[in-house]
PDB file of C-alpha atoms in Angstrom:
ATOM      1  CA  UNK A   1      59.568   0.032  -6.702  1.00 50.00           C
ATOM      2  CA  UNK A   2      59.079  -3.277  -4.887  1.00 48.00           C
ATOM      3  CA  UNK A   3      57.982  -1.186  -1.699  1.00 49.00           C
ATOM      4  CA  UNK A   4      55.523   1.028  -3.309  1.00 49.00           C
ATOM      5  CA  UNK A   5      53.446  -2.719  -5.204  1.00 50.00           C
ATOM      6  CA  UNK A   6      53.850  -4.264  -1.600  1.00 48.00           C
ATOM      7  CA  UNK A   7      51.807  -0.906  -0.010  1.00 45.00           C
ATOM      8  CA  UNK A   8      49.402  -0.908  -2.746  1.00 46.00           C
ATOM      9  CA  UNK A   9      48.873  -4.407  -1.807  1.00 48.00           C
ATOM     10  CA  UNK A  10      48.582  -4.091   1.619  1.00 50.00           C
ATOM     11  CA  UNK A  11      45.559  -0.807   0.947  1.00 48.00           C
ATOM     12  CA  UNK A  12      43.693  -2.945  -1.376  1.00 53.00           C
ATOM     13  CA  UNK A  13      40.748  -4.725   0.700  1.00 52.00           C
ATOM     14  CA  UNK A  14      40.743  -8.663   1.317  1.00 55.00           C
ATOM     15  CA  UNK A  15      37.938 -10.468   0.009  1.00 54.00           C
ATOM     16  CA  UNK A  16      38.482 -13.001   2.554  1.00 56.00           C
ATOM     17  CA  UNK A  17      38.566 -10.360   5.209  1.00 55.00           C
ATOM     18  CA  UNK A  18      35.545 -10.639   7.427  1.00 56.00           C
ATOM     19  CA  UNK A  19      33.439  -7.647   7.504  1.00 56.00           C
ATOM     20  CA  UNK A  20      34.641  -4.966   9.559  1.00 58.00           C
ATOM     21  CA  UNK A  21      32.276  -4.540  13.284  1.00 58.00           C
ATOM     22  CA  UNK A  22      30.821  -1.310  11.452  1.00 55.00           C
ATOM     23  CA  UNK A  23      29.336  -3.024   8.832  1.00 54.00           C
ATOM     24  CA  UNK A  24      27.542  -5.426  11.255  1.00 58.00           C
ATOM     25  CA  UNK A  25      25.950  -3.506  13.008  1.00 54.00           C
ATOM     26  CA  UNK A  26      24.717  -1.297  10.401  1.00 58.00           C
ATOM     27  CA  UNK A  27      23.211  -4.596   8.616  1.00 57.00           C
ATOM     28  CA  UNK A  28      21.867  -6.011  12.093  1.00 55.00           C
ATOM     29  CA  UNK A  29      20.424  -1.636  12.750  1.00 58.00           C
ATOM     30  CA  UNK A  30      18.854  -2.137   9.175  1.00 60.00           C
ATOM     31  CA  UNK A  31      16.971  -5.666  10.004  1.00 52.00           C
ATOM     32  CA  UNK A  32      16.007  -4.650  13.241  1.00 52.00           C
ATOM     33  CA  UNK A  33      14.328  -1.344  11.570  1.00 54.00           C
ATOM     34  CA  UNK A  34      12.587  -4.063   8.917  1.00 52.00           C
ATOM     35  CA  UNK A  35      11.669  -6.231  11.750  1.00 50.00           C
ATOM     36  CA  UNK A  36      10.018  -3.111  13.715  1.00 48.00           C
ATOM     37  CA  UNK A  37       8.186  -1.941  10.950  1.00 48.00           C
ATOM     38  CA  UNK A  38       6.702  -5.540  10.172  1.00 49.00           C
ATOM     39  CA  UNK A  39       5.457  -6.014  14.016  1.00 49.00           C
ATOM     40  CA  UNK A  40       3.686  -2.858  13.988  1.00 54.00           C
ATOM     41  CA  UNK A  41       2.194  -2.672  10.427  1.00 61.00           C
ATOM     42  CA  UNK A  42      -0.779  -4.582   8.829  1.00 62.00           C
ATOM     43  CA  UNK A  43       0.546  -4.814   5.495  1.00 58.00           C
ATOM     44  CA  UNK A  44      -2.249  -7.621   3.812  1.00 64.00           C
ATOM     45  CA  UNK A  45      -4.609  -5.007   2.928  1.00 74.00           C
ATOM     46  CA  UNK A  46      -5.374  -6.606  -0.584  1.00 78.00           C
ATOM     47  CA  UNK A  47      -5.281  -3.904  -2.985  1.00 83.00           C
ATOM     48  CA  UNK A  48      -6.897  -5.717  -5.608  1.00 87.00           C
ATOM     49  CA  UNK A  49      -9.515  -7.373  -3.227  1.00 88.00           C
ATOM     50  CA  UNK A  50     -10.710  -3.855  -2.539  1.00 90.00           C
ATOM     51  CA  UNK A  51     -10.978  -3.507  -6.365  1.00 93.00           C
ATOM     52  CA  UNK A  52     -12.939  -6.948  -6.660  1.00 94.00           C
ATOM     53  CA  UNK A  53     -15.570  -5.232  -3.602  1.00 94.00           C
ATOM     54  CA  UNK A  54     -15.943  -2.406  -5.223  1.00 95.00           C
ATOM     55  CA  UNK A  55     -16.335  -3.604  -8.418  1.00 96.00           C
ATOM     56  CA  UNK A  56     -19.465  -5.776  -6.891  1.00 96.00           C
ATOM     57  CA  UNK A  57     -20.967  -2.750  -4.836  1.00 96.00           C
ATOM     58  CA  UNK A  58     -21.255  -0.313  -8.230  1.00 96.00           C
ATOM     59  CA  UNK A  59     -23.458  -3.443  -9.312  1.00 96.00           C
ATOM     60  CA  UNK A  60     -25.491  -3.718  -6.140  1.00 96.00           C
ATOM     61  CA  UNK A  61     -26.153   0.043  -6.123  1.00 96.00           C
ATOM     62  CA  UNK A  62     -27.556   0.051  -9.527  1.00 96.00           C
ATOM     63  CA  UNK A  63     -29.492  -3.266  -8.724  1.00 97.00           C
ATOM     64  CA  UNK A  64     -31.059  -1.671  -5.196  1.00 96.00           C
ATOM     65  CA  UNK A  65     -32.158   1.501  -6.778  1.00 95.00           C
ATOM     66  CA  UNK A  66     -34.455  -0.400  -9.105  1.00 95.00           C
ATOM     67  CA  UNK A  67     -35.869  -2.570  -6.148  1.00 95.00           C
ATOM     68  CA  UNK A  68     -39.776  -1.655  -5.921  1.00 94.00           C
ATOM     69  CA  UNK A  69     -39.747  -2.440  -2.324  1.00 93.00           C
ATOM     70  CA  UNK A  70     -37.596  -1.677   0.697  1.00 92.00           C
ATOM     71  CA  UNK A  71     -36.940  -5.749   1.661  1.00 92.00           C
ATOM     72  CA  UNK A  72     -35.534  -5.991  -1.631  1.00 94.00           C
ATOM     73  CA  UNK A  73     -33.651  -3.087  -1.533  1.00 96.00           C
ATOM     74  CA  UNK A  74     -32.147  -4.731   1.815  1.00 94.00           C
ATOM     75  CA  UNK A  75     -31.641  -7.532   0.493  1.00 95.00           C
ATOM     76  CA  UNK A  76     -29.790  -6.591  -2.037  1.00 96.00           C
ATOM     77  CA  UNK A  77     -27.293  -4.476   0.561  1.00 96.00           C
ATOM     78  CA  UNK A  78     -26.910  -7.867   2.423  1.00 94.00           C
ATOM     79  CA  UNK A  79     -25.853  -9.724   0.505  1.00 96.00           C
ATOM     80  CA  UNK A  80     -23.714  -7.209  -1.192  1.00 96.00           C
ATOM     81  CA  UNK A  81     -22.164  -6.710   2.315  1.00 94.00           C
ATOM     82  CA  UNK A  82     -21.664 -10.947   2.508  1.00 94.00           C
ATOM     83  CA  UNK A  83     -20.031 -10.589  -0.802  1.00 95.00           C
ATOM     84  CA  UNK A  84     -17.397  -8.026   0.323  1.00 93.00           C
ATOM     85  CA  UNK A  85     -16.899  -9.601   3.506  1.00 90.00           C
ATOM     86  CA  UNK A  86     -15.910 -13.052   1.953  1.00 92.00           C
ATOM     87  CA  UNK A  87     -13.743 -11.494  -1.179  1.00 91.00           C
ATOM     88  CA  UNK A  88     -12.113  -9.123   1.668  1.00 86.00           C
ATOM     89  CA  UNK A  89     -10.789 -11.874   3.938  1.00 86.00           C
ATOM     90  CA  UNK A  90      -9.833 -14.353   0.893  1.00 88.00           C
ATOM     91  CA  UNK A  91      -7.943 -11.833  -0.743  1.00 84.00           C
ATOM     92  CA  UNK A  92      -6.350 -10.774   2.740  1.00 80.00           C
ATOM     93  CA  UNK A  93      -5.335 -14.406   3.643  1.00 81.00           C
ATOM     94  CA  UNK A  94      -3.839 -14.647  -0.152  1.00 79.00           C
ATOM     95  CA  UNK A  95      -1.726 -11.325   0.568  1.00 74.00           C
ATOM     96  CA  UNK A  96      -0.711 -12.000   3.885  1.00 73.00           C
ATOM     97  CA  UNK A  97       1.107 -15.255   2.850  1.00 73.00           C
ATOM     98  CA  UNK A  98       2.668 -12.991  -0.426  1.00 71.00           C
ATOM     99  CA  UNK A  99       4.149 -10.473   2.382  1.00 64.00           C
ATOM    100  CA  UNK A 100       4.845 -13.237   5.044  1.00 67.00           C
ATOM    101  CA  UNK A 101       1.941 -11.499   7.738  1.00 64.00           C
ATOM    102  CA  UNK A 102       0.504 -14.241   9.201  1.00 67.00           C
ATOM    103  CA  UNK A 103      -3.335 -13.262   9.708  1.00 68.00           C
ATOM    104  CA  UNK A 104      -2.464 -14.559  13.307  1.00 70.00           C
ATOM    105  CA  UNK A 105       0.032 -12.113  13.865  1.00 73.00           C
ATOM    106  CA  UNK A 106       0.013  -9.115  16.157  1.00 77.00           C
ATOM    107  CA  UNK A 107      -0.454  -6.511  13.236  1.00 72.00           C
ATOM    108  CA  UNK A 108      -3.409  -8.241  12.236  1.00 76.00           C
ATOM    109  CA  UNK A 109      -5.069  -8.605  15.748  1.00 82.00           C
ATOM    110  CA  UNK A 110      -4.889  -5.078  16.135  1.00 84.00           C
ATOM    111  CA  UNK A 111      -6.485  -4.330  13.043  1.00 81.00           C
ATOM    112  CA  UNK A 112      -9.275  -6.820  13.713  1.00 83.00           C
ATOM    113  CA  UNK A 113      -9.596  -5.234  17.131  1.00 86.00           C
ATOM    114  CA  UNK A 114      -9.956  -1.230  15.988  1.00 88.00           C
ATOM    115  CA  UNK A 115     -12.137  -2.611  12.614  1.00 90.00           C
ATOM    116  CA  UNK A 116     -14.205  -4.369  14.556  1.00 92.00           C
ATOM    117  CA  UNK A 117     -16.228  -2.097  16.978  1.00 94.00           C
ATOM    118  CA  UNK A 118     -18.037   0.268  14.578  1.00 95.00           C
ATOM    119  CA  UNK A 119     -19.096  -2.848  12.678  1.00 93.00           C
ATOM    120  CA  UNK A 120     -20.678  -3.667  15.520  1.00 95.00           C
ATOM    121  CA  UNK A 121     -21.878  -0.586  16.225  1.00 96.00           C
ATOM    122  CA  UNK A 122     -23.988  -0.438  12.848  1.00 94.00           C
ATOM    123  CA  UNK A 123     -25.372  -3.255  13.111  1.00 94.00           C
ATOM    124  CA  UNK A 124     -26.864  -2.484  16.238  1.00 96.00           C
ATOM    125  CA  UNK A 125     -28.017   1.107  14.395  1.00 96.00           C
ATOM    126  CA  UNK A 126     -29.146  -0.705  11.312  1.00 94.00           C
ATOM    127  CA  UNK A 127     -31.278  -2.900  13.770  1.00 94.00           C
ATOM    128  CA  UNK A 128     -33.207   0.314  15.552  1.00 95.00           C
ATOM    129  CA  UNK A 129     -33.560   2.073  11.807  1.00 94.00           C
ATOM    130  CA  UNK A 130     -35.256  -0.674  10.661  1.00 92.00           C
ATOM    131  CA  UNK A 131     -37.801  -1.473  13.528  1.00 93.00           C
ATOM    132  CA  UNK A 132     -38.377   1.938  13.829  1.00 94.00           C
ATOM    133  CA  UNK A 133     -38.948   2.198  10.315  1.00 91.00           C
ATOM    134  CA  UNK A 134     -36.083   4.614   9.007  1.00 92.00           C
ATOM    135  CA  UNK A 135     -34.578   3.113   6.650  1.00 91.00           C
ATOM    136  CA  UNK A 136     -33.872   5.930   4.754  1.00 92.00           C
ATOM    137  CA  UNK A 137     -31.139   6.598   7.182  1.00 94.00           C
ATOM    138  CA  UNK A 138     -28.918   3.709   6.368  1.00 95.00           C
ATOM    139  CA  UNK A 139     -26.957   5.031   3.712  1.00 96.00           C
ATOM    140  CA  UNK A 140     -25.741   7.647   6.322  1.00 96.00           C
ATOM    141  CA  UNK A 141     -24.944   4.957   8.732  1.00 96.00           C
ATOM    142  CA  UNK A 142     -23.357   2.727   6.800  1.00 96.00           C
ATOM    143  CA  UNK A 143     -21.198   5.076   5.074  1.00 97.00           C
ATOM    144  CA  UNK A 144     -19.976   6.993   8.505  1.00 97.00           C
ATOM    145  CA  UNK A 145     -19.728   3.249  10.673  1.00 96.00           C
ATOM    146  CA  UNK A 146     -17.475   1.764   8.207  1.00 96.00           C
ATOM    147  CA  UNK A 147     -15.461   4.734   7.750  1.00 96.00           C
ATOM    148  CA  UNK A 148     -14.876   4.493  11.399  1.00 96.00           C
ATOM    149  CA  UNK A 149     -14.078   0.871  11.164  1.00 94.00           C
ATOM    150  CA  UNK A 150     -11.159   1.685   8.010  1.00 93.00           C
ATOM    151  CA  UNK A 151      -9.619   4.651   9.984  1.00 94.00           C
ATOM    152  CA  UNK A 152      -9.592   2.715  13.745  1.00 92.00           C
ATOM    153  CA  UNK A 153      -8.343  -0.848  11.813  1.00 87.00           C
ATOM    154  CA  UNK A 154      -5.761   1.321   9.486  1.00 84.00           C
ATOM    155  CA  UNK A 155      -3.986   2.963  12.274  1.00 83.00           C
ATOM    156  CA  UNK A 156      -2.321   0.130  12.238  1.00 80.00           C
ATOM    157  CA  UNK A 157      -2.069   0.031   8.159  1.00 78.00           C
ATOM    158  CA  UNK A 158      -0.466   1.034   5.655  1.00 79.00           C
ATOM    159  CA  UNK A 159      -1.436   5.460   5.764  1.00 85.00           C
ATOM    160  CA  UNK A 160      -3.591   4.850   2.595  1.00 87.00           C
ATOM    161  CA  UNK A 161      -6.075   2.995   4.708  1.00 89.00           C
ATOM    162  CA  UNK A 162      -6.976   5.551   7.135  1.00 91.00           C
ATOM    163  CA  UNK A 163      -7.351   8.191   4.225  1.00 93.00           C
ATOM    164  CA  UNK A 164      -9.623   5.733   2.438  1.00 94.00           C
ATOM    165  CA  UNK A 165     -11.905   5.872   5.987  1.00 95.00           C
ATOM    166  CA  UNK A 166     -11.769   9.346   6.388  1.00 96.00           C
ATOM    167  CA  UNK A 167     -13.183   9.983   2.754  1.00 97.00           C
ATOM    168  CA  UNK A 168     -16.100   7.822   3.764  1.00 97.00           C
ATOM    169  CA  UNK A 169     -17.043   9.618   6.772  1.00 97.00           C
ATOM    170  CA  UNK A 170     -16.777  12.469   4.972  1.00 96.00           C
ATOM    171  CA  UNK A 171     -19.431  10.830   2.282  1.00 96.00           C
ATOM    172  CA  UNK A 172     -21.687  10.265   5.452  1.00 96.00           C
ATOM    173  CA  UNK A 173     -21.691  13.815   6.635  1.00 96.00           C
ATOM    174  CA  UNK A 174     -21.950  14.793   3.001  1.00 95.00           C
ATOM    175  CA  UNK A 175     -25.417  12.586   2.760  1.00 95.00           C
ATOM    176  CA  UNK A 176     -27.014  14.745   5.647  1.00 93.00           C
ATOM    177  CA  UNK A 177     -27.335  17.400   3.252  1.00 94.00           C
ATOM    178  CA  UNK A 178     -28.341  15.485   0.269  1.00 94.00           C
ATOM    179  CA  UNK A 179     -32.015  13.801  -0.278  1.00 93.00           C
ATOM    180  CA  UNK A 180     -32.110  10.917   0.910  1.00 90.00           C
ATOM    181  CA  UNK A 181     -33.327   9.324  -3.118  1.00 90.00           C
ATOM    182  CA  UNK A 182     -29.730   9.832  -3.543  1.00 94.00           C
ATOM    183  CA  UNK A 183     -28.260   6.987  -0.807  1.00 94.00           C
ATOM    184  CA  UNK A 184     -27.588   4.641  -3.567  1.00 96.00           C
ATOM    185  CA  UNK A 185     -25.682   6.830  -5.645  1.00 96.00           C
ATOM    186  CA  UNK A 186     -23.898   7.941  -2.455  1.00 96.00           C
ATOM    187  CA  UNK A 187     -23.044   3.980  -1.747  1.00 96.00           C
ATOM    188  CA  UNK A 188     -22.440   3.166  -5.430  1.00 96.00           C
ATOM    189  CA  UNK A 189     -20.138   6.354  -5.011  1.00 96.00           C
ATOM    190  CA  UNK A 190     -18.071   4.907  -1.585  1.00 96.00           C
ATOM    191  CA  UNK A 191     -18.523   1.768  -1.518  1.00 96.00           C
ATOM    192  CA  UNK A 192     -17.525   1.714  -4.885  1.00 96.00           C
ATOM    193  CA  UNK A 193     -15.410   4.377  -6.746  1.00 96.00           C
ATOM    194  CA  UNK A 194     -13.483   4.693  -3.210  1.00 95.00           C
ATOM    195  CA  UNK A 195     -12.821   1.247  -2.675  1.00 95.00           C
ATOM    196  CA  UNK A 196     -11.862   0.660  -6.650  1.00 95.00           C
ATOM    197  CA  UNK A 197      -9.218   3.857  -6.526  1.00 94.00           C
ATOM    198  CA  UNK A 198      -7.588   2.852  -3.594  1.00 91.00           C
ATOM    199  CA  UNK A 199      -7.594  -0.597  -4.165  1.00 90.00           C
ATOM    200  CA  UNK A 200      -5.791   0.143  -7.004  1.00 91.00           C
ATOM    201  CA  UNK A 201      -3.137   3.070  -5.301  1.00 89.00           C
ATOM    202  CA  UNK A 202      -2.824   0.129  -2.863  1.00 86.00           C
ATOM    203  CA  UNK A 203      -1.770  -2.652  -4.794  1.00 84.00           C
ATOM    204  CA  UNK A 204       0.756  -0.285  -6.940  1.00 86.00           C
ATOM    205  CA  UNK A 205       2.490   0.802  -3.837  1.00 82.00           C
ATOM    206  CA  UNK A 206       1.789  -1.826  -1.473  1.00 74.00           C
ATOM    207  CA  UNK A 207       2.369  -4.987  -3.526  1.00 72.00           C
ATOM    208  CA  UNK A 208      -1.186  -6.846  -4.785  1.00 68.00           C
TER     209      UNK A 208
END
């Protein structure tokens, strides 16, 4: 009887016992895998900052389409665009302290760097539309350029980012075929209801 309590004993596992060389390495596989993922992922996409820009670009749609001239109707874009800008990179910097992403990090450079060219780009387009009066061809434009800008920057996002830039180039072809009285309701429609539903599938998923 004495034998059989000293093997049970011996079987049962040592809290003391260090952990076995298995176990290590599957918790150092495990961080490394975090650690990867981290370095190669632009995770302070700010859900609810996308919300916040679209929220303000429903209400700059309705307020250009009642603009009785083209400058204000401009205008009105602009500043929209300086609006969504500013709420987009405080709500980022918030984030990317919540998630511990640095702004400076290497995920983010490389989503400055493939988010940054088409912006470029349409300015430089929205520059020859307007001398050559055509404006009516900025909806198009700006729909298709900053499409381009959300699927280059998210490859190197979370995958809801480049679907959200696909959907908008998709609204740009789309406005080819549609009269061109219709660009704000397109906008209202992108810039807007896009950036509100996936602002909100982000944050869910993707924490804030």
């Amino acid at each position: 009887m004495a034998t059989i309590q000293k093997l049970k004993k011996d079987i049962e596992p040592d809290p003391d016992r260090p952990p076995s060389l298995h176990g290590r390495a599957m918790d150092n596989l495990e961080f490394i895998r975090d650690t990867m993922e981290r370095s190669t992922e632009f995770t302070a996409v700010p859900g609810y900052g996308g919300v916040l820009m679209g929220a303000t670009a429903i209400g700059a749609s309705i307020i250009a389409s009642i603009q009785p001239t083209f400058r204000g109707w401009l205008i009105t874009w602009l500043v929209e665009a300086g609006l969504a800008f500013s709420i987009g990179l405080l709500m980022m910097w918030q984030k990317s302290k919540l998630v511990e992403a640095p702004l400076t990090s290497t995920p983010s450079r490389k989503f400055a760097v493939g988010f940054a060219p088409p912006l470029i780009a349409g300015v430089i387009v929205t520059g020859l539309l307007y001398f050559n009066n055509l404006f009516e061809y900025l909806p198009t434009v700006w729909l298709t350029l900053y499409g381009t800008a959300v699927v280059t920057g998210g490859a190197y996002s979370v995958k809801a980012v480049p679907v959200l830039g696909w959907l908008f180039i998709i609204l740009g072809a789309a406005s080819l075929f549609i009269p061109t009285a219709y660009g704000d309701l397109l906008m209202g429609i992108g810039f807007g209801g896009l950036h509100v539903v996936f602002g909100f599938v982000i944050a869910r998923k993707y924490g804030g």
